[in-house]
Amino acid sequence: MKIQESIKKRAGQAPAGSFPAHLYVHLPFCLSRCHYCAFPSIAVAEVPEKEYLTALLTEFRFRRKSWSGSLQPLSTLYFGGGTPSLFSPAFFSEIIDFFAREIGFIDAPELTLEANPADIEETRISGYLAAGINRISLGAQTFSTAGLRLLGRRHSAAMIGRAVSVLRQAQVENLSLDLIYAWPGQRTADLFYDLRKLTELAPEHVSAYSLSFEPGCEITKAVAAGNLQPVGEDLQLEMMHLLEDNLDNAGLCRYEVSNFARSHRWQSRHNLACWQLKDFIGLGAGACGGRYCRKTHEHWVERYSNTPDPNFYMQQLQQVALGSHSEDCAPAAWSLKEFVDFTSSFSEALMLGLRLRHGIDLNSLESEYGSEKVAPVISKAQLLCAEGMLEINNDRLRITDSGLYLTDTIINHLL
Ligand code: SF4
């Protein structure tokens, strides 16, 4: 796999720190809107690459200045969207070079790009790899033509297979496929077909989410109007079992409730960092970031979320880039700051930790939040351990296979 020379040269040269940094870049542009989408993104005919790049670099400089303590070399960099594969290789080359110069990367970083199967073609992919991208997350979603139409995806089922073969020919070793299941009208036979097609493509990683009905989406409106029928709970449960059995048979092991990997090596390092509540920076319209600051019990974690409106975001940052320091374009105008208190932070750590199949380390949890928080959880957990829903092994608390489908209920019981 090619890694851009500038990254190689700088690997390991940045100052060492207590943990590596994780950076997310949101690219909120799509050619059309999918019917289930609640992500911050807008439909455009052409992405404003230049303006958006300037805005991202300007935001980065601001975040860097306001980040107290040393900024670590990047361990993971994730380009999500929106549809990042609408952006040219030159865009990624420029921004990755910029991060390499400004903060550096650790040795063997993970650089992910989300892509739509319709955008995959040889020259573009070679360009992405040359820029330093080494992991592609492909939004397959389903191999059913009816399903793709219902979800409002702009790619066809045939494009998925074609895209994977182009990616493999280009030497992409780390490929993740996204799957959506339990969409209205889907039967177990349809999901079985999807899983067969998906496993034939032998991805290193799979993210599989049941369709959720978010407010304001086309599909949610159709359900509310009685034009579509959501999949019932029993069928959803059957589908979850089918999913696990088929992926497991194909050598893809569940490591988080909705995520599967061929081995530890192929787990998403970026997502693991988010689930383990590591500090991270988010850049772009609709992005968020956060860090532990532990100032007071009311001010334990600091988070920010940027305006979801890409045009407003670019406008404001253009003013900053031009040297205007007016209050109107200061980050306070486009980025919302939020403080998470100690108790909410503990709940988040427990919730996200228990979604991981290897569970949560009780010693680390206790050293962060104290025994007064952890002891009641352990005592509530004992009952569920006796019922076979939870287990405590080597000071790790985890949900068992029997408890997996009751994850939310178990977490609510513990909190
Ligand atoms: S491609 Fe992704 S971000 Fe864009 S509309 Fe579809 S689901 Fe939303």
Short mmCIF file of C-alpha atoms and ligand atoms in Angstrom, two decimals:
data_model
loop_
_atom_site.label_atom_id
_atom_site.label_comp_id
_atom_site.label_asym_id
_atom_site.label_seq_id
_atom_site.Cartn_x
_atom_site.Cartn_y
_atom_site.Cartn_z
CA MET A 1 0.00 0.00 0.00
CA LYS A 2 1.31 3.40 -0.95
CA ILE A 3 1.66 5.97 1.80
CA GLN A 4 2.56 9.46 0.85
CA GLU A 5 6.24 10.19 1.36
CA SER A 6 5.54 13.23 3.51
CA ILE A 7 3.72 11.04 6.03
CA LYS A 8 6.48 8.45 6.04
CA LYS A 9 9.14 11.07 6.67
CA ARG A 10 7.29 12.61 9.55
CA ALA A 11 6.06 9.40 11.18
CA GLY A 12 7.14 9.26 14.79
CA GLN A 13 8.79 12.67 14.72
CA ALA A 14 6.12 14.60 16.58
CA PRO A 15 6.50 14.88 20.36
CA ALA A 16 5.27 11.88 22.32
CA GLY A 17 2.26 12.35 24.62
CA SER A 18 -0.09 10.41 26.84
CA PHE A 19 -2.29 9.33 23.93
CA PRO A 20 -2.40 9.84 20.19
CA ALA A 21 -4.89 12.27 18.68
CA HIS A 22 -7.84 11.40 16.47
CA LEU A 23 -9.11 13.76 13.84
CA TYR A 24 -12.43 13.68 12.02
CA VAL A 25 -13.09 15.79 8.93
CA HIS A 26 -16.70 16.18 7.86
CA LEU A 27 -17.34 16.69 4.14
CA PRO A 28 -21.08 17.48 4.08
CA PHE A 29 -21.84 17.37 0.35
CA CYS A 30 -23.80 14.76 -1.62
CA LEU A 31 -25.15 14.68 -5.16
CA SER A 32 -28.60 13.76 -3.87
CA ARG A 33 -30.17 13.07 -0.47
CA CYS A 34 -30.91 9.50 0.59
CA HIS A 35 -34.41 8.92 1.92
CA TYR A 36 -33.27 7.85 5.41
CA CYS A 37 -30.50 10.38 5.92
CA ALA A 38 -30.22 12.46 9.07
CA PHE A 39 -26.53 13.30 8.69
CA PRO A 40 -25.57 16.93 8.23
CA SER A 41 -25.12 17.19 4.48
CA ILE A 42 -26.53 19.12 1.53
CA ALA A 43 -27.11 18.16 -2.11
CA VAL A 44 -24.89 20.01 -4.59
CA ALA A 45 -24.10 19.63 -8.28
CA GLU A 46 -20.41 20.23 -7.62
CA VAL A 47 -18.44 20.30 -4.37
CA PRO A 48 -16.82 23.67 -3.50
CA GLU A 49 -13.43 22.05 -2.90
CA LYS A 50 -11.27 25.12 -2.75
CA GLU A 51 -13.45 27.18 -0.45
CA TYR A 52 -14.12 24.25 1.82
CA LEU A 53 -10.43 23.37 2.06
CA THR A 54 -9.56 26.94 3.06
CA ALA A 55 -12.29 26.83 5.71
CA LEU A 56 -11.05 23.50 7.11
CA LEU A 57 -7.45 24.67 7.36
CA THR A 58 -8.57 27.89 9.03
CA GLU A 59 -10.67 25.98 11.52
CA PHE A 60 -7.77 23.65 12.23
CA ARG A 61 -5.49 26.59 13.10
CA PHE A 62 -8.15 27.91 15.46
CA ARG A 63 -8.69 24.52 17.15
CA ARG A 64 -4.98 23.99 17.49
CA LYS A 65 -4.51 27.34 19.23
CA SER A 66 -7.38 26.77 21.63
CA TRP A 67 -6.44 23.16 22.48
CA SER A 68 -4.68 23.32 25.83
CA GLY A 69 -1.79 20.91 26.28
CA SER A 70 0.25 19.34 23.53
CA LEU A 71 -1.45 18.12 20.39
CA GLN A 72 -0.38 14.54 19.70
CA PRO A 73 0.69 13.16 16.34
CA LEU A 74 -2.32 11.75 14.57
CA SER A 75 -3.11 8.09 15.00
CA THR A 76 -6.34 8.16 13.00
CA LEU A 77 -7.76 10.53 10.45
CA TYR A 78 -11.31 9.95 9.21
CA PHE A 79 -12.97 11.66 6.27
CA GLY A 80 -16.72 11.19 6.71
CA GLY A 81 -19.76 12.76 5.18
CA GLY A 82 -21.67 13.52 3.19
CA THR A 83 -19.86 11.83 0.35
CA PRO A 84 -16.09 12.30 0.66
CA SER A 85 -15.55 10.36 -2.59
CA LEU A 86 -16.93 13.40 -4.48
CA PHE A 87 -13.71 15.23 -3.57
CA SER A 88 -10.65 14.95 -5.80
CA PRO A 89 -7.41 13.19 -4.85
CA ALA A 90 -5.71 16.63 -4.94
CA PHE A 91 -7.95 17.81 -2.11
CA PHE A 92 -6.91 14.89 0.12
CA SER A 93 -3.28 15.22 -0.87
CA GLU A 94 -3.29 18.86 0.18
CA ILE A 95 -5.09 18.41 3.49
CA ILE A 96 -3.13 15.30 4.53
CA ASP A 97 0.15 17.04 3.68
CA PHE A 98 -0.99 19.98 5.77
CA PHE A 99 -1.68 17.77 8.82
CA ALA A 100 1.63 15.98 8.30
CA ARG A 101 3.46 19.31 8.37
CA GLU A 102 1.47 20.79 11.25
CA ILE A 103 1.24 17.88 13.68
CA GLY A 104 2.62 14.73 12.09
CA PHE A 105 1.37 11.17 12.15
CA ILE A 106 2.34 8.20 14.27
CA ASP A 107 3.95 5.28 12.48
CA ALA A 108 1.27 3.35 10.53
CA PRO A 109 -1.69 5.69 11.04
CA GLU A 110 -5.21 4.77 9.94
CA LEU A 111 -6.60 7.13 7.27
CA THR A 112 -10.20 6.33 6.32
CA LEU A 113 -12.29 7.71 3.51
CA GLU A 114 -16.02 7.05 3.14
CA ALA A 115 -17.01 6.36 -0.45
CA ASN A 116 -20.07 5.76 -2.57
CA PRO A 117 -19.76 2.76 -4.94
CA ALA A 118 -20.88 5.00 -7.83
CA ASP A 119 -17.75 7.17 -7.49
CA ILE A 120 -15.16 4.41 -7.53
CA GLU A 121 -12.92 4.41 -10.54
CA GLU A 122 -9.28 3.47 -10.98
CA THR A 123 -7.56 6.84 -11.39
CA ARG A 124 -9.44 8.40 -8.52
CA ILE A 125 -8.61 5.51 -6.19
CA SER A 126 -4.91 5.52 -7.08
CA GLY A 127 -4.94 9.24 -6.32
CA TYR A 128 -6.53 8.68 -2.91
CA LEU A 129 -3.98 6.01 -2.03
CA ALA A 130 -1.12 8.19 -3.21
CA ALA A 131 -2.46 10.95 -0.94
CA GLY A 132 -2.16 8.59 2.05
CA ILE A 133 -5.66 7.09 2.43
CA ASN A 134 -5.29 3.47 3.55
CA ARG A 135 -8.82 2.44 4.53
CA ILE A 136 -12.00 2.73 2.46
CA SER A 137 -15.45 2.53 3.98
CA LEU A 138 -17.88 1.79 1.17
CA GLY A 139 -21.58 2.56 1.60
CA ALA A 140 -23.04 -0.60 0.03
CA GLN A 141 -26.20 -0.63 2.24
CA THR A 142 -28.03 -3.40 0.33
CA PHE A 143 -27.67 -5.47 -2.84
CA SER A 144 -31.41 -5.35 -3.51
CA THR A 145 -32.50 -3.05 -6.34
CA ALA A 146 -35.83 -2.45 -4.61
CA GLY A 147 -34.01 -1.75 -1.32
CA LEU A 148 -31.59 0.72 -2.93
CA ARG A 149 -34.51 2.52 -4.53
CA LEU A 150 -36.42 2.63 -1.26
CA LEU A 151 -33.38 4.01 0.58
CA GLY A 152 -32.82 6.55 -2.21
CA ARG A 153 -29.22 5.51 -2.88
CA ARG A 154 -27.67 6.70 -6.13
CA HIS A 155 -25.69 3.51 -6.81
CA SER A 156 -26.90 0.20 -8.22
CA ALA A 157 -26.27 -3.28 -6.84
CA ALA A 158 -23.89 -4.06 -9.72
CA MET A 159 -21.79 -0.99 -8.89
CA ILE A 160 -20.92 -2.43 -5.46
CA GLY A 161 -19.17 -5.50 -6.88
CA ARG A 162 -17.46 -3.40 -9.54
CA ALA A 163 -16.26 -0.90 -6.95
CA VAL A 164 -14.80 -3.63 -4.73
CA SER A 165 -12.94 -5.16 -7.65
CA VAL A 166 -11.45 -1.75 -8.60
CA LEU A 167 -10.45 -1.18 -4.97
CA ARG A 168 -8.79 -4.59 -4.68
CA GLN A 169 -6.95 -4.11 -7.98
CA ALA A 170 -5.66 -0.82 -6.61
CA GLN A 171 -4.31 -2.76 -3.58
CA VAL A 172 -6.77 -1.50 -0.98
CA GLU A 173 -6.16 -3.93 1.88
CA ASN A 174 -8.46 -2.45 4.47
CA LEU A 175 -12.01 -2.35 3.16
CA SER A 176 -15.16 -1.84 5.20
CA LEU A 177 -18.67 -2.31 3.81
CA ASP A 178 -21.74 -0.63 5.34
CA LEU A 179 -25.00 -2.51 5.41
CA ILE A 180 -28.48 -1.31 6.36
CA TYR A 181 -31.06 -3.93 7.26
CA ALA A 182 -34.67 -4.08 8.48
CA TRP A 183 -35.87 -1.59 5.87
CA PRO A 184 -39.61 -1.64 5.16
CA GLY A 185 -40.53 -4.61 3.03
CA GLN A 186 -37.28 -6.49 3.63
CA ARG A 187 -37.73 -10.20 4.36
CA THR A 188 -35.21 -12.56 5.97
CA ALA A 189 -34.61 -14.07 2.50
CA ASP A 190 -33.60 -10.59 1.25
CA LEU A 191 -31.19 -10.10 4.12
CA PHE A 192 -29.79 -13.58 3.56
CA TYR A 193 -29.14 -12.62 -0.08
CA ASP A 194 -27.47 -9.35 1.03
CA LEU A 195 -25.23 -11.24 3.45
CA ARG A 196 -24.25 -13.78 0.81
CA LYS A 197 -23.34 -11.03 -1.69
CA LEU A 198 -21.53 -9.04 0.98
CA THR A 199 -19.45 -11.95 2.32
CA GLU A 200 -18.54 -13.01 -1.24
CA LEU A 201 -16.75 -9.66 -1.50
CA ALA A 202 -14.62 -10.63 1.55
CA PRO A 203 -14.36 -7.22 3.28
CA GLU A 204 -12.05 -6.86 6.28
CA HIS A 205 -14.74 -4.98 8.20
CA VAL A 206 -18.53 -4.60 8.18
CA SER A 207 -20.78 -2.02 9.86
CA ALA A 208 -24.39 -3.20 9.93
CA TYR A 209 -27.14 -0.99 11.31
CA SER A 210 -30.88 -1.57 11.35
CA LEU A 211 -32.70 1.28 9.63
CA SER A 212 -33.67 4.02 12.03
CA PHE A 213 -36.45 6.45 11.30
CA GLU A 214 -35.11 9.92 11.93
CA PRO A 215 -37.39 12.96 12.10
CA GLY A 216 -37.84 14.81 8.83
CA CYS A 217 -36.52 12.06 6.52
CA GLU A 218 -38.50 10.95 3.46
CA ILE A 219 -38.78 7.40 4.73
CA THR A 220 -40.04 8.52 8.15
CA LYS A 221 -42.68 10.67 6.49
CA ALA A 222 -43.79 7.72 4.33
CA VAL A 223 -44.16 5.57 7.46
CA ALA A 224 -46.10 8.31 9.26
CA ALA A 225 -48.42 8.61 6.24
CA GLY A 226 -49.04 4.85 6.36
CA ASN A 227 -47.37 4.26 2.99
CA LEU A 228 -44.60 2.09 4.42
CA GLN A 229 -44.64 -0.45 7.22
CA PRO A 230 -41.59 -0.70 9.50
CA VAL A 231 -40.20 -4.17 10.17
CA GLY A 232 -41.69 -5.61 13.39
CA GLU A 233 -39.62 -6.32 16.51
CA ASP A 234 -39.65 -10.13 16.17
CA LEU A 235 -38.49 -10.00 12.58
CA GLN A 236 -35.78 -7.49 13.52
CA LEU A 237 -34.52 -9.87 16.18
CA GLU A 238 -34.52 -12.73 13.69
CA MET A 239 -32.53 -10.53 11.31
CA MET A 240 -29.98 -9.69 14.00
CA HIS A 241 -29.40 -13.41 14.59
CA LEU A 242 -29.14 -14.07 10.87
CA LEU A 243 -26.64 -11.26 10.54
CA GLU A 244 -24.41 -12.50 13.34
CA ASP A 245 -24.50 -16.16 12.18
CA ASN A 246 -23.68 -15.33 8.58
CA LEU A 247 -20.94 -12.84 9.34
CA ASP A 248 -19.45 -15.16 11.94
CA ASN A 249 -19.42 -18.05 9.44
CA ALA A 250 -17.60 -15.77 7.03
CA GLY A 251 -14.92 -15.04 9.67
CA LEU A 252 -16.21 -11.58 10.59
CA CYS A 253 -16.41 -11.32 14.38
CA ARG A 254 -18.55 -8.83 16.19
CA TYR A 255 -16.39 -6.45 18.27
CA GLU A 256 -19.07 -3.79 18.83
CA VAL A 257 -22.84 -4.20 18.73
CA SER A 258 -23.02 -3.08 15.07
CA ASN A 259 -19.45 -3.67 13.89
CA PHE A 260 -17.62 -6.78 12.72
CA ALA A 261 -14.01 -7.37 11.73
CA ARG A 262 -11.98 -10.21 10.23
CA SER A 263 -9.47 -9.88 13.09
CA HIS A 264 -8.33 -7.39 15.69
CA ARG A 265 -6.08 -5.79 13.07
CA TRP A 266 -9.03 -4.69 10.97
CA GLN A 267 -11.16 -3.15 13.72
CA SER A 268 -11.81 0.54 13.10
CA ARG A 269 -9.21 2.28 15.25
CA HIS A 270 -10.92 5.62 14.76
CA ASN A 271 -14.33 4.40 15.89
CA LEU A 272 -12.81 2.52 18.82
CA ALA A 273 -11.25 5.78 19.98
CA CYS A 274 -14.67 7.47 19.83
CA TRP A 275 -16.38 4.61 21.70
CA GLN A 276 -13.65 4.74 24.33
CA LEU A 277 -14.26 8.48 24.66
CA LYS A 278 -10.75 9.47 23.70
CA ASP A 279 -10.20 13.16 23.01
CA PHE A 280 -10.73 14.04 19.38
CA ILE A 281 -10.92 17.02 17.06
CA GLY A 282 -13.65 17.40 14.45
CA LEU A 283 -13.36 19.81 11.57
CA GLY A 284 -16.00 20.95 9.11
CA ALA A 285 -19.66 21.92 9.03
CA GLY A 286 -21.64 19.54 11.25
CA ALA A 287 -18.49 18.12 12.90
CA CYS A 288 -18.02 17.90 16.63
CA GLY A 289 -15.06 17.37 18.90
CA GLY A 290 -14.40 16.90 22.57
CA ARG A 291 -11.92 16.39 25.33
CA TYR A 292 -11.74 15.47 28.98
CA CYS A 293 -10.87 18.61 30.95
CA ARG A 294 -11.88 17.46 34.48
CA LYS A 295 -12.15 21.04 35.77
CA THR A 296 -15.10 20.56 38.14
CA HIS A 297 -17.84 17.93 38.46
CA GLU A 298 -20.06 20.17 36.33
CA HIS A 299 -17.33 20.74 33.76
CA TRP A 300 -15.80 17.30 33.27
CA VAL A 301 -15.81 17.06 29.48
CA GLU A 302 -15.86 19.90 26.96
CA ARG A 303 -17.48 19.42 23.58
CA TYR A 304 -18.16 21.60 20.60
CA SER A 305 -20.35 21.11 17.55
CA ASN A 306 -20.06 23.18 14.41
CA THR A 307 -22.93 24.67 12.50
CA PRO A 308 -24.39 22.05 10.13
CA ASP A 309 -24.80 24.67 7.39
CA PRO A 310 -21.79 24.36 5.05
CA ASN A 311 -22.39 27.71 3.38
CA PHE A 312 -22.55 29.61 6.65
CA TYR A 313 -19.51 27.69 7.89
CA MET A 314 -17.47 28.61 4.79
CA GLN A 315 -18.63 32.22 4.88
CA GLN A 316 -17.61 32.68 8.51
CA LEU A 317 -14.25 31.02 8.11
CA GLN A 318 -13.51 32.99 4.98
CA GLN A 319 -13.84 36.13 7.08
CA VAL A 320 -11.45 34.67 9.67
CA ALA A 321 -8.99 33.69 6.91
CA LEU A 322 -9.15 37.23 5.54
CA GLY A 323 -8.12 38.55 8.94
CA SER A 324 -11.49 39.82 10.11
CA HIS A 325 -11.85 39.37 13.84
CA SER A 326 -15.38 40.65 14.13
CA GLU A 327 -17.59 38.96 16.74
CA ASP A 328 -19.96 37.84 13.94
CA CYS A 329 -17.50 35.40 12.43
CA ALA A 330 -15.75 34.32 15.64
CA PRO A 331 -16.13 30.58 16.38
CA ALA A 332 -18.79 31.38 18.98
CA ALA A 333 -21.03 32.31 16.02
CA TRP A 334 -20.73 28.95 14.26
CA SER A 335 -19.67 26.47 16.91
CA LEU A 336 -21.68 25.50 19.96
CA LYS A 337 -19.82 24.72 23.17
CA GLU A 338 -21.20 22.27 25.69
CA PHE A 339 -19.97 21.01 29.07
CA VAL A 340 -20.70 17.45 30.13
CA ASP A 341 -20.88 16.87 33.87
CA PHE A 342 -19.19 14.05 35.77
CA THR A 343 -22.32 11.88 36.11
CA SER A 344 -23.32 12.15 32.44
CA SER A 345 -19.76 11.41 31.41
CA PHE A 346 -19.78 8.27 33.58
CA SER A 347 -23.06 7.12 31.96
CA GLU A 348 -21.59 7.67 28.49
CA ALA A 349 -18.43 5.74 29.34
CA LEU A 350 -20.49 2.82 30.64
CA MET A 351 -22.93 2.87 27.69
CA LEU A 352 -20.27 2.97 25.01
CA GLY A 353 -17.95 0.56 26.84
CA LEU A 354 -20.66 -2.07 27.18
CA ARG A 355 -21.42 -1.93 23.46
CA LEU A 356 -17.90 -3.27 22.90
CA ARG A 357 -17.74 -7.07 22.95
CA HIS A 358 -14.66 -7.08 25.16
CA GLY A 359 -16.54 -4.83 27.56
CA ILE A 360 -15.20 -2.25 29.91
CA ASP A 361 -12.16 -2.28 32.20
CA LEU A 362 -13.49 -1.74 35.72
CA ASN A 363 -10.12 -0.59 37.07
CA SER A 364 -9.82 2.20 34.48
CA LEU A 365 -13.45 3.14 35.07
CA GLU A 366 -12.79 3.36 38.80
CA SER A 367 -9.62 5.39 38.43
CA GLU A 368 -11.50 7.91 36.22
CA TYR A 369 -14.78 8.09 38.18
CA GLY A 370 -14.06 6.67 41.65
CA SER A 371 -15.46 3.67 43.50
CA GLU A 372 -18.57 5.57 44.65
CA LYS A 373 -19.72 5.51 41.01
CA VAL A 374 -18.45 2.06 40.05
CA ALA A 375 -19.41 0.01 43.15
CA PRO A 376 -23.22 0.44 42.71
CA VAL A 377 -22.88 -0.64 39.07
CA ILE A 378 -21.00 -3.79 40.09
CA SER A 379 -23.58 -4.65 42.68
CA LYS A 380 -26.45 -4.18 40.15
CA ALA A 381 -24.46 -6.21 37.64
CA GLN A 382 -24.26 -9.23 40.00
CA LEU A 383 -27.92 -10.08 39.46
CA LEU A 384 -27.56 -9.96 35.67
CA CYS A 385 -24.35 -12.01 35.95
CA ALA A 386 -26.34 -14.68 37.79
CA GLU A 387 -28.90 -14.60 34.95
CA GLY A 388 -26.16 -15.05 32.37
CA MET A 389 -26.64 -11.60 30.77
CA LEU A 390 -23.38 -10.07 32.02
CA GLU A 391 -20.03 -11.43 33.10
CA ILE A 392 -17.04 -10.09 35.02
CA ASN A 393 -13.72 -11.62 34.05
CA ASN A 394 -10.26 -10.26 34.85
CA ASP A 395 -11.85 -7.02 36.04
CA ARG A 396 -13.69 -6.53 32.75
CA LEU A 397 -17.45 -6.18 32.71
CA ARG A 398 -19.04 -7.38 29.48
CA ILE A 399 -22.40 -8.33 28.06
CA THR A 400 -22.60 -12.05 27.25
CA ASP A 401 -23.86 -13.47 23.96
CA SER A 402 -27.25 -14.14 25.62
CA GLY A 403 -27.48 -10.54 26.81
CA LEU A 404 -26.41 -8.99 23.52
CA TYR A 405 -29.88 -8.42 22.11
CA LEU A 406 -30.92 -6.74 25.36
CA THR A 407 -27.97 -4.34 25.42
CA ASP A 408 -30.07 -1.19 25.90
CA THR A 409 -32.21 -2.73 28.66
CA ILE A 410 -29.10 -3.98 30.49
CA ILE A 411 -27.40 -0.60 30.30
CA ASN A 412 -30.55 1.15 31.58
CA HIS A 413 -30.70 -1.28 34.48
CA LEU A 414 -27.09 -0.55 35.45
CA LEU A 415 -27.40 3.23 35.35
S1 SF4 B 1 -24.79 9.66 0.91
FE1 SF4 B 1 -24.74 9.52 3.16
S2 SF4 B 1 -24.72 11.65 3.87
FE2 SF4 B 1 -25.31 11.70 1.70
S3 SF4 B 1 -27.54 11.73 1.73
FE3 SF4 B 1 -26.91 9.56 1.56
S4 SF4 B 1 -26.79 8.83 3.67
FE4 SF4 B 1 -26.85 11.06 3.76
#
